[in-house]
Tab-separated table of C-alpha atoms and ligand atoms in Angstrom:
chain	number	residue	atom	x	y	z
R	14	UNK	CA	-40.526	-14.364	28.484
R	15	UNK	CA	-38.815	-17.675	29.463
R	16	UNK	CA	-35.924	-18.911	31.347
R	17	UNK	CA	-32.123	-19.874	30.033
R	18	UNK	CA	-30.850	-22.520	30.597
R	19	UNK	CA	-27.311	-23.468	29.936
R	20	UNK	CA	-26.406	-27.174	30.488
R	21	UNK	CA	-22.106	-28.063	30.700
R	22	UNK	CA	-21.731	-26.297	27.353
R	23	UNK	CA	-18.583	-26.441	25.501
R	24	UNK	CA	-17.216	-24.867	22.454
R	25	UNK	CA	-13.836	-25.774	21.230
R	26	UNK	CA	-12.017	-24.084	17.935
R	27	UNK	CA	-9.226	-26.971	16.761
R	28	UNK	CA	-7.308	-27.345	20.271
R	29	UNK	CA	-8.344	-23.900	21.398
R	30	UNK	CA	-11.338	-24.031	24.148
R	31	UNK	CA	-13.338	-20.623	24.237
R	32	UNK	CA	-16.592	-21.873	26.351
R	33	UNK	CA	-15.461	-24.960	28.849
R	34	UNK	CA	-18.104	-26.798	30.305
R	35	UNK	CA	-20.271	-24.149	31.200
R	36	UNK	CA	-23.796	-24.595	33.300
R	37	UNK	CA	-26.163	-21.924	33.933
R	38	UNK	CA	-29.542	-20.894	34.666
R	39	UNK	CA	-31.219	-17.548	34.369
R	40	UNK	CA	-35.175	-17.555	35.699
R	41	UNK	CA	-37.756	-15.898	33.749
R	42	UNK	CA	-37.137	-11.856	33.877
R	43	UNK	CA	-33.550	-11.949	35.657
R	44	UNK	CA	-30.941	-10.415	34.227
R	45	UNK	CA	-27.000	-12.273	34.278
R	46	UNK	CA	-23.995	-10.277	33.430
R	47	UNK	CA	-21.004	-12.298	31.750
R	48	UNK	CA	-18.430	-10.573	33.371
R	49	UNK	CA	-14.651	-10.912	32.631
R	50	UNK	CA	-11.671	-10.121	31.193
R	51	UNK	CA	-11.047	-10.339	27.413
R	52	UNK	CA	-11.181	-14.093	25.974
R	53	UNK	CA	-12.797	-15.323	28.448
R	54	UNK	CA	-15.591	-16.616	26.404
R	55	UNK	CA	-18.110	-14.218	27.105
R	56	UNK	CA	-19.055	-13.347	23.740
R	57	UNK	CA	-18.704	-17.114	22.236
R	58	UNK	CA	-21.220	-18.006	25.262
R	59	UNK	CA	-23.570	-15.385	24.187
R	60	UNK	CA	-23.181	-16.079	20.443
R	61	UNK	CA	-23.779	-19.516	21.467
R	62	UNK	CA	-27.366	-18.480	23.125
R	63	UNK	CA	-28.827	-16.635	19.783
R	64	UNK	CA	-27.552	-19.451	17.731
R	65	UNK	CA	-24.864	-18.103	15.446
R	66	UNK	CA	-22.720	-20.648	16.934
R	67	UNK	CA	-22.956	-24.484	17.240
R	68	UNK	CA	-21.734	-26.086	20.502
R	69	UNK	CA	-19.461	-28.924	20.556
R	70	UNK	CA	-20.963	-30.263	23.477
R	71	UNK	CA	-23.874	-29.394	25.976
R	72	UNK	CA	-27.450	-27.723	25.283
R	73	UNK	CA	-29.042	-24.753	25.299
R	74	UNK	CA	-32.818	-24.792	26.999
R	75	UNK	CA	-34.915	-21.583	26.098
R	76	UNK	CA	-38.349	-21.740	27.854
R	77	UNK	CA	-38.326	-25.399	28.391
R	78	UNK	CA	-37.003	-25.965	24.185
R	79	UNK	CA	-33.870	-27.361	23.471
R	80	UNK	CA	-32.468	-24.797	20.997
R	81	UNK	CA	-29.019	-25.460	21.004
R	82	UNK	CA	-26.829	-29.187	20.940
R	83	UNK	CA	-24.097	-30.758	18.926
R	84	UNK	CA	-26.634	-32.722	16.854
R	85	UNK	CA	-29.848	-29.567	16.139
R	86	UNK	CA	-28.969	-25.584	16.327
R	87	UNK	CA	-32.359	-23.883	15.942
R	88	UNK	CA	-30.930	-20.695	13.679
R	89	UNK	CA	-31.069	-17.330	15.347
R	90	UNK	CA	-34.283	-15.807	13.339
R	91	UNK	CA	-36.071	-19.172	14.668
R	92	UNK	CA	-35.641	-17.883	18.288
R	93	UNK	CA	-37.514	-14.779	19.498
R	94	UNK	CA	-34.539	-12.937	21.211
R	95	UNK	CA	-33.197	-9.689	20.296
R	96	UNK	CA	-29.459	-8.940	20.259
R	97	UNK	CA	-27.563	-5.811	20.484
R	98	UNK	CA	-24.494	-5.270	19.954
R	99	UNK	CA	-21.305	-3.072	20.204
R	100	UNK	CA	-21.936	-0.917	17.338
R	101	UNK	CA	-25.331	0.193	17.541
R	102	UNK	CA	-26.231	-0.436	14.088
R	103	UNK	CA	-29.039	1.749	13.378
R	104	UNK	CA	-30.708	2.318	9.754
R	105	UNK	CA	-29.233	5.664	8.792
R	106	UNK	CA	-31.839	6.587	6.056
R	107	UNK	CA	-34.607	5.859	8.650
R	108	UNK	CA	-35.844	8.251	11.271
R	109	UNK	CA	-35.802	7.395	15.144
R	110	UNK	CA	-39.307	6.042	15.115
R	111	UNK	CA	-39.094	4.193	11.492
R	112	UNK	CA	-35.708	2.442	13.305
R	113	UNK	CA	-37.908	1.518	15.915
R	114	UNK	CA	-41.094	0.752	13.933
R	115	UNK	CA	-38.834	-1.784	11.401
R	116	UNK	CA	-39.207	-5.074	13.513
R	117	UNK	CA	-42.755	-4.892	13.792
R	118	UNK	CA	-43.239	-3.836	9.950
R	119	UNK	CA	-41.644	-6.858	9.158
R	120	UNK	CA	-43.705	-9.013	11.887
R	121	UNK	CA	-46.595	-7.713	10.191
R	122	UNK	CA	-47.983	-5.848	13.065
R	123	UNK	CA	-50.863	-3.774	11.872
R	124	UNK	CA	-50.781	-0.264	11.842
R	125	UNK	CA	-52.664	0.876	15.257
R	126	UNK	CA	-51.100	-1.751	17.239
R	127	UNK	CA	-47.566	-1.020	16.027
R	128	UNK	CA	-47.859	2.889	16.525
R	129	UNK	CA	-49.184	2.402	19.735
R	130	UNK	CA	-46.123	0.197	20.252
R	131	UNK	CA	-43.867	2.726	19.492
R	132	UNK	CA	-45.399	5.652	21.088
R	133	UNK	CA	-45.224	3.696	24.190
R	134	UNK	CA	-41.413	2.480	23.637
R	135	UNK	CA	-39.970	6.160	22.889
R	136	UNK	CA	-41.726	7.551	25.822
R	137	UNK	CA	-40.201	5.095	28.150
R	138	UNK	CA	-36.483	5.405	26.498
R	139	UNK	CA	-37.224	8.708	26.607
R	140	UNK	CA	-36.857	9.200	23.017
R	141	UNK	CA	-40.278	10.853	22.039
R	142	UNK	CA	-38.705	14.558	21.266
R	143	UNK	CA	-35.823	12.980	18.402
R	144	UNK	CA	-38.624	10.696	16.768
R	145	UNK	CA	-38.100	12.203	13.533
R	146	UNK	CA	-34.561	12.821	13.632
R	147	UNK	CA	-31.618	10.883	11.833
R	148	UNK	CA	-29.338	8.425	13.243
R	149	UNK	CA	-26.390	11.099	12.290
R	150	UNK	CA	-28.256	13.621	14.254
R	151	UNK	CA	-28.077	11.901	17.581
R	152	UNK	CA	-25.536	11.266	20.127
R	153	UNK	CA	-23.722	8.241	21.296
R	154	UNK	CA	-25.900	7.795	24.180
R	155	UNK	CA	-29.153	8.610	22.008
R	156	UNK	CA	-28.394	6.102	19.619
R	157	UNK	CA	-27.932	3.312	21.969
R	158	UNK	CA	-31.448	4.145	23.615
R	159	UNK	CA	-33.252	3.896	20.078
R	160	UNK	CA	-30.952	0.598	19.443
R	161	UNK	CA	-32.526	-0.897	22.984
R	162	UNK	CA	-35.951	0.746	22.550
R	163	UNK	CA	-36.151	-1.216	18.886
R	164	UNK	CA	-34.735	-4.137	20.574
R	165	UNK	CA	-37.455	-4.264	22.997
R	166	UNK	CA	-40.259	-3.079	20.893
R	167	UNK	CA	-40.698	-6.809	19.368
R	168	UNK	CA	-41.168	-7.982	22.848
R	169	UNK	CA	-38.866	-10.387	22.762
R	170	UNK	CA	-38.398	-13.988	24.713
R	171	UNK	CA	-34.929	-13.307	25.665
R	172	UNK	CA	-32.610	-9.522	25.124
R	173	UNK	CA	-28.785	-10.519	24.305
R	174	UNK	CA	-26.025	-7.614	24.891
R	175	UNK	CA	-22.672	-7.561	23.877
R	176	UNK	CA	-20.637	-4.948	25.579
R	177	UNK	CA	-23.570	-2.203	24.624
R	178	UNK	CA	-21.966	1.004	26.473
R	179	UNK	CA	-17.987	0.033	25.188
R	180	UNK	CA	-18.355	2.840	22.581
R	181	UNK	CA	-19.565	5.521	24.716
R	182	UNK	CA	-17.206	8.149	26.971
R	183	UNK	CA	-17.190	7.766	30.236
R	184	UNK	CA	-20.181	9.687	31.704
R	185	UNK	CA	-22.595	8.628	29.695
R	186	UNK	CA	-21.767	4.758	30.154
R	187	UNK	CA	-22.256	5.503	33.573
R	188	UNK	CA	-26.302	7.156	32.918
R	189	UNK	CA	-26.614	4.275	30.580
R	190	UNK	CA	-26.124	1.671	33.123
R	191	UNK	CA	-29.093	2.824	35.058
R	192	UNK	CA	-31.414	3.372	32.165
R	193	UNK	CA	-30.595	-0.215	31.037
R	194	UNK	CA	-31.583	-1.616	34.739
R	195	UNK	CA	-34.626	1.294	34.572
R	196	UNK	CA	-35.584	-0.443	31.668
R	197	UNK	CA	-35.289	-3.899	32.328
R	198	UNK	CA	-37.207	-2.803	35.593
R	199	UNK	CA	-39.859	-2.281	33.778
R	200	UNK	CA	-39.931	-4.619	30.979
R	201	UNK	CA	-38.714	-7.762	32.741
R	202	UNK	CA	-37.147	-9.842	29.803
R	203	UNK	CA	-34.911	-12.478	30.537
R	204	UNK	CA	-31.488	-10.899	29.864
R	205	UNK	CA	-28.151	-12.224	28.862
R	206	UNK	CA	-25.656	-8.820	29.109
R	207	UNK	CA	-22.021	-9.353	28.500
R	208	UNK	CA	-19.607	-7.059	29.781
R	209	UNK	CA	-15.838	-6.525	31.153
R	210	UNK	CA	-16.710	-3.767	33.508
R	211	UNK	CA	-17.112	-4.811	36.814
R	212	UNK	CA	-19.437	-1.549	37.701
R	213	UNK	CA	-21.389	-2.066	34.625
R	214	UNK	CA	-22.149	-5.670	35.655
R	215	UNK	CA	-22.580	-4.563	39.366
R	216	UNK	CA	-25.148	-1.717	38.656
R	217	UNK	CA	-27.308	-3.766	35.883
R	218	UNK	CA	-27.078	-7.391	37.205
R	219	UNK	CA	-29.800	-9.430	39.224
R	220	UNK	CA	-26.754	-11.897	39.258
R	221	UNK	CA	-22.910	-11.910	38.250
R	222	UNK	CA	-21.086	-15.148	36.356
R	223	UNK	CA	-17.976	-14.086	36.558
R	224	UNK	CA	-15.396	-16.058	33.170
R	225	UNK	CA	-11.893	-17.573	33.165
R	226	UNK	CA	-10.605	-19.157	30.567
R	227	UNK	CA	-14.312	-20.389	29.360
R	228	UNK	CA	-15.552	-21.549	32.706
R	229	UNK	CA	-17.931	-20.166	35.045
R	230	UNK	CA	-15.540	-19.325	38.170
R	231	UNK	CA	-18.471	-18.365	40.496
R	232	UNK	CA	-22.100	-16.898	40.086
R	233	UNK	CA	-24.271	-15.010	42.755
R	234	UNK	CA	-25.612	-11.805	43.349
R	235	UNK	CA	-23.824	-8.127	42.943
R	236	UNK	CA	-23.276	-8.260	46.781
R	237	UNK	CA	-21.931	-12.108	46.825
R	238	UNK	CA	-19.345	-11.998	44.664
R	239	UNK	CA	-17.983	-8.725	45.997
R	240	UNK	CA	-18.389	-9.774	49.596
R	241	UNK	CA	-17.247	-13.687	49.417
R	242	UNK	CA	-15.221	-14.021	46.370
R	243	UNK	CA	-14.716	-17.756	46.254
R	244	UNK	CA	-11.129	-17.635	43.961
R	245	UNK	CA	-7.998	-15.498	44.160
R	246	UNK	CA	-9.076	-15.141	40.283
R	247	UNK	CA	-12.143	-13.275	41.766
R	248	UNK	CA	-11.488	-11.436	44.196
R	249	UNK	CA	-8.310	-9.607	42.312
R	250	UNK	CA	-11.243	-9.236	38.999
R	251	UNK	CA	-13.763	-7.808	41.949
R	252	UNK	CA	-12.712	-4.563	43.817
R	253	UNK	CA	-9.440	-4.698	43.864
R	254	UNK	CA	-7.720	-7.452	46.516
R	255	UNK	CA	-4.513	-8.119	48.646
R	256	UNK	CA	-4.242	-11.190	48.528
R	257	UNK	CA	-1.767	-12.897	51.269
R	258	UNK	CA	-0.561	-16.197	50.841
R	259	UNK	CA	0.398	-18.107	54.467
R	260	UNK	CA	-0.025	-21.371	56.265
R	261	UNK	CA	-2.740	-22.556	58.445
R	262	UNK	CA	-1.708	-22.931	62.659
R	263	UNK	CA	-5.154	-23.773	63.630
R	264	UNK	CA	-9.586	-23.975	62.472
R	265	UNK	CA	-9.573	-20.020	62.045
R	266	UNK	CA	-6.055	-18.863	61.940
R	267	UNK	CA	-3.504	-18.153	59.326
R	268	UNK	CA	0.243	-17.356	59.856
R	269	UNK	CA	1.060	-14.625	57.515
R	270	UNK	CA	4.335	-12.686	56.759
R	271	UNK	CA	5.141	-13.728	60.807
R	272	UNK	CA	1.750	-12.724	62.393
R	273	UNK	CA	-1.394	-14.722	63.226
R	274	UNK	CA	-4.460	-13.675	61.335
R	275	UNK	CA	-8.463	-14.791	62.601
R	276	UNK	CA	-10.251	-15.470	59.564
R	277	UNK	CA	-13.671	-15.663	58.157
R	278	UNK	CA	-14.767	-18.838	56.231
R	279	UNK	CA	-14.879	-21.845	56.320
R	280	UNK	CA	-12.838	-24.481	59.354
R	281	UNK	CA	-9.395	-24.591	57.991
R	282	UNK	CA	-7.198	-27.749	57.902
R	283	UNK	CA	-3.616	-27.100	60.201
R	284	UNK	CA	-0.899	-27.160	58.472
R	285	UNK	CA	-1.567	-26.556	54.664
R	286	UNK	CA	-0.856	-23.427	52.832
R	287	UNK	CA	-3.811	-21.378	52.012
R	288	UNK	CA	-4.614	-17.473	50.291
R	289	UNK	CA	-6.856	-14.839	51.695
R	290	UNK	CA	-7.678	-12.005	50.424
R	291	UNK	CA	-8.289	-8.560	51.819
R	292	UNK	CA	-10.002	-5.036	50.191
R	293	UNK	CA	-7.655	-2.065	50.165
R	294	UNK	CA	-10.117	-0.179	52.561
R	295	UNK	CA	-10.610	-2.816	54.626
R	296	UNK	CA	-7.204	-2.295	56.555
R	297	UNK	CA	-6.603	-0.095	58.735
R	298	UNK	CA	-3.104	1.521	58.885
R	299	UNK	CA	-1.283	3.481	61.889
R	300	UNK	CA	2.416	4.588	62.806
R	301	UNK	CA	4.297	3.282	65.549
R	302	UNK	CA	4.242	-0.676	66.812
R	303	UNK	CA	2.017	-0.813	69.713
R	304	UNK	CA	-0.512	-4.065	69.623
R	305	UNK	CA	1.627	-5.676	67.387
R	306	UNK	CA	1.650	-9.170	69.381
R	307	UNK	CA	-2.192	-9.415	69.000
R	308	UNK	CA	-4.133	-11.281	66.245
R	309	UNK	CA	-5.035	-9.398	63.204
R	310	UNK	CA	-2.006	-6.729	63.356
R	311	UNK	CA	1.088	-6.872	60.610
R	312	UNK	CA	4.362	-4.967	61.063
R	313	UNK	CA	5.333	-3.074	57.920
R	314	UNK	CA	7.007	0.036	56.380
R	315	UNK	CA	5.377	2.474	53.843
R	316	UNK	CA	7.057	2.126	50.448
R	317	UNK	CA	4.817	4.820	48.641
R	318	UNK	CA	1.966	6.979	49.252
R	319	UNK	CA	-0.187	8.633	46.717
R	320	UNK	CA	-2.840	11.601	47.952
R	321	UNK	CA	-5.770	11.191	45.623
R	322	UNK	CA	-8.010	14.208	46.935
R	323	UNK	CA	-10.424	11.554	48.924
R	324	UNK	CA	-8.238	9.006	50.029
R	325	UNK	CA	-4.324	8.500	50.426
R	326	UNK	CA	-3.385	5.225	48.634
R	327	UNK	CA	-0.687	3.697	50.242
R	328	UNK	CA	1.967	0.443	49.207
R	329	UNK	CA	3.026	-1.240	52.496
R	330	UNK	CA	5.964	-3.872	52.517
R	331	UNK	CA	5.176	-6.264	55.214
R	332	UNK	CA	9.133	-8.370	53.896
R	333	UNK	CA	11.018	-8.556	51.249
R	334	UNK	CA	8.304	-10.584	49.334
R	335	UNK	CA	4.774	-9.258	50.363
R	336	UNK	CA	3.503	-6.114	49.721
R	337	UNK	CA	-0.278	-4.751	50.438
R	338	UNK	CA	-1.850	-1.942	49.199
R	339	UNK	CA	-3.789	0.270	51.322
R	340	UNK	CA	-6.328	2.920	50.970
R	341	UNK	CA	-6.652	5.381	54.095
R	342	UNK	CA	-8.385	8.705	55.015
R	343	UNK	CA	-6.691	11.801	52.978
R	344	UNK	CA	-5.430	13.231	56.444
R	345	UNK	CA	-3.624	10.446	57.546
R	346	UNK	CA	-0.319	11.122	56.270
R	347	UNK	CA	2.268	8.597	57.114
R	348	UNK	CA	5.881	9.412	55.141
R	349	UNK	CA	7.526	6.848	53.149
R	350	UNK	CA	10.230	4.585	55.209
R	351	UNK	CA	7.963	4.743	58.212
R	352	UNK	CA	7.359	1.772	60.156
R	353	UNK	CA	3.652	1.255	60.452
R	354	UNK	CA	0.888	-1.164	61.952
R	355	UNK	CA	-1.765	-2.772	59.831
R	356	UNK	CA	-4.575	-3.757	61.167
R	357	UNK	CA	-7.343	-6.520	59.260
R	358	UNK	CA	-10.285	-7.047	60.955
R	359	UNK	CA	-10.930	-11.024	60.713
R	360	UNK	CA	-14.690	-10.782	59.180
R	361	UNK	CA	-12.616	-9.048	56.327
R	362	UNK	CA	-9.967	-11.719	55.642
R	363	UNK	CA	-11.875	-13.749	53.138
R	364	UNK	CA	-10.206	-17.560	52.705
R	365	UNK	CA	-10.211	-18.415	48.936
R	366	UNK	CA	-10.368	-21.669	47.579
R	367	UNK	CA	-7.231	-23.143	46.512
R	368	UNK	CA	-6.275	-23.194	42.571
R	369	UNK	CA	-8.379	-25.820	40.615
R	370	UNK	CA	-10.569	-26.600	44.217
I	54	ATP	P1	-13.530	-10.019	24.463
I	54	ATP	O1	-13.976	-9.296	25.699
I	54	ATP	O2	-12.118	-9.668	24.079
I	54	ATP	O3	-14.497	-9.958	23.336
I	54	ATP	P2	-14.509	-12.660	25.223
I	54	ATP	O4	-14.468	-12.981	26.673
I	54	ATP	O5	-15.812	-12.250	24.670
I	54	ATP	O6	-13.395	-11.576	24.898
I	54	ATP	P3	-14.481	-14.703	23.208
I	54	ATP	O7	-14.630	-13.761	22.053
I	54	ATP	O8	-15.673	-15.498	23.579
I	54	ATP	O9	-13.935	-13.931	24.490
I	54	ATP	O10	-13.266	-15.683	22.888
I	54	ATP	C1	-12.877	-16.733	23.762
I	54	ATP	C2	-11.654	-17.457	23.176
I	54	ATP	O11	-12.050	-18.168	22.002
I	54	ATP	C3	-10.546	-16.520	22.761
I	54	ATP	O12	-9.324	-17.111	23.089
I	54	ATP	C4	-10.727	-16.406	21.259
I	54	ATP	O13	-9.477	-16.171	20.621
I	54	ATP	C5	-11.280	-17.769	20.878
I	54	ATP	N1	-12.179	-17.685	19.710
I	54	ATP	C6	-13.350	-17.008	19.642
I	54	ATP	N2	-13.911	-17.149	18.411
I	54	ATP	C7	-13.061	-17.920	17.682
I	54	ATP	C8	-13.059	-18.428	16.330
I	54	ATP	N3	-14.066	-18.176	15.487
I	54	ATP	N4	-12.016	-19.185	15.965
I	54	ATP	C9	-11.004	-19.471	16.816
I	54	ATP	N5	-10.935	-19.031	18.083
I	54	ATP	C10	-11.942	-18.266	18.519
């Protein structure tokens, strides 16, 4: 195993910039999602990492080695990672084992060693009962296992993943998630797993860089980026924010849409404008207009409600400009056109950086 290490990589195509000064470090047997929205450079950085692609500025480090700058791209066979990709790309004229068996044939591994390898590899994917089937004779889901059990089989340095659950239906991607953090559990190789699905990246992830435009816009943990998005870029990508734009009266309080609001963050400057941002279920919304001259409580009218079985999603205008969505128990049933109270707790009213900051 060994560590990643990204340092203010850049790739540029003519004028175009897909990867933008990027720096990054992933320890010995973490495992980073790339996470964000199409062309984003997610898959340039990670194309970048096995060496298909030559950066026009910065290094790669893999276990110490500098595998990757402007002037010396080790190639990708030179590296000891194993990628997999979209399409799972299995041999079709090869049974489950054989598919799984290839890499070491071709390292040479002799014969006990490498079925003992394999044995091993299908039990834990959980593949030992289709060893001797086709590739056409498995599912979606079954494929992708044998295409991750062969990719771990060589015992690679460093596992690359580009979007590995995009061609599978919905349930399945879900059970996939886990058996990719079940294996990785286990194994512990250094992973570099590229996604655009937030719960994806949230179930499988040690840690979370979440991609604009070819920069890193913040890195941390599952629970750090969905708690304390730093950006407005952020916390809309994460969960699903309100964001409220207002101006700052004093160290913790914003004036929004007429109302004071207590924040949480960081002291605040008086008298600049600021964004904060807010979950959906993190406000609490009543009829009537009692409180409303205390901190923390917005006048506004329901516009729409939606029941959704387990929740009633609500769109709140607070004026002619600002409008917050709210999610609320199914039974509380407010009609549209009537005035309401909105409650946001200040440890929930996150203060983002400003654009660019
Ligand atoms: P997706 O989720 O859609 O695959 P991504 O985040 O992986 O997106 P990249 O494929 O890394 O994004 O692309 C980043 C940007 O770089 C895009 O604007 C893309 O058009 C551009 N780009 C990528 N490869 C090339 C290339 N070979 N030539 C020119 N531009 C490219």
């Amino acid at each position: 195993m060994a560590s990643v290490e990204l340092k203010g990589l850049s790739k540029h195509y003519g004028n175009a910039v897909a990867v933008d000064d990027v720096s990054l470090r992933v320890e010995h047997g973490q495992l980073v999602c790339l996470l964000g929205p199409s062309g984003c450079g997610k898959t340039t950085t990670l194309r970048l990492i096995a060496g298909f692609v030559e950066p026009s500025a910065g290094e790669i480090e893999i276990g110490g080695r500098v595998l990757s700058s402007p002037s010396r791209t080790v190639p990708p066979e030179g590296r000891k990672m194993s990628m997999i990709f979209q399409s799972y790309a299995l041999w079709p004229h090869m049974t489950v084992a054989e598919n799984v068996a290839y890499g070491l044939k071709i390292r040479k591994v002799d014969r006990a060693t490498l079925d003992a390898k394999v044995k091993a590899i299908l039990t834990t994917a959980r593949l030992d009962a289709l060893a001797d089937r086709y590739p056409g004779e498995l599912s979606g889901g079954q494929q992708q296992r044998v295409s991750l059990a062969r990719a771990l089989v060589v015992e690679p340095e460093t596992l690359l993943l580009d979007e590995p659950l995009s061609n599978l239906d919905a349930n399945l991607r879900e059970e996939m998630r886990f058996e990719i953090r079940r294996l990785h559990d286990q194994y512990r190789y250094t992973t570099v797993y590229v996604t655009h699905d937030q719960a994806e990246a949230m179930t499988t992830a040690d840690l979370i860089a979440v991609m604009n435009k070819g920069k890193v816009e913040q890195l941390g943990s599952p629970e750090e980026i969905y708690a304390r998005p730093r950006s407005e870029f952020v916390a809309r990508f994460i969960g699903g924010s309100n964001i409220l734009r207002g101006s700052i009266l004093d160290a913790s309080r914003v004036s929004v849409a007429g109302a004071a609001l207590q924040t949480n963050g960081r002291k605040l400057q008086p008298g600049r404008a600021i964004a904060i941002s807010i979950r959906q279920h993190e406000i609490d919304i009543s009829s009537g207009d009692s409180h409303l001259d205390e901190d923390n409580n917005l006048r506004g009218v329901v516009m729409r409600q939606v029941f959704l079985g387990s929740t009633r999603d609500y769109t709140v205008a607070l004026d002619d400009r600002t409008e917050l969505r709210v999610t609320a128990p199914p039974d509380r049933n407010i009609p549209p056109g009537t005035p309401v109270r909105l409650h946001l707790p200040a440890d929930r009213c996150r203060v983002l950086a400003e654009e660019g900051a």
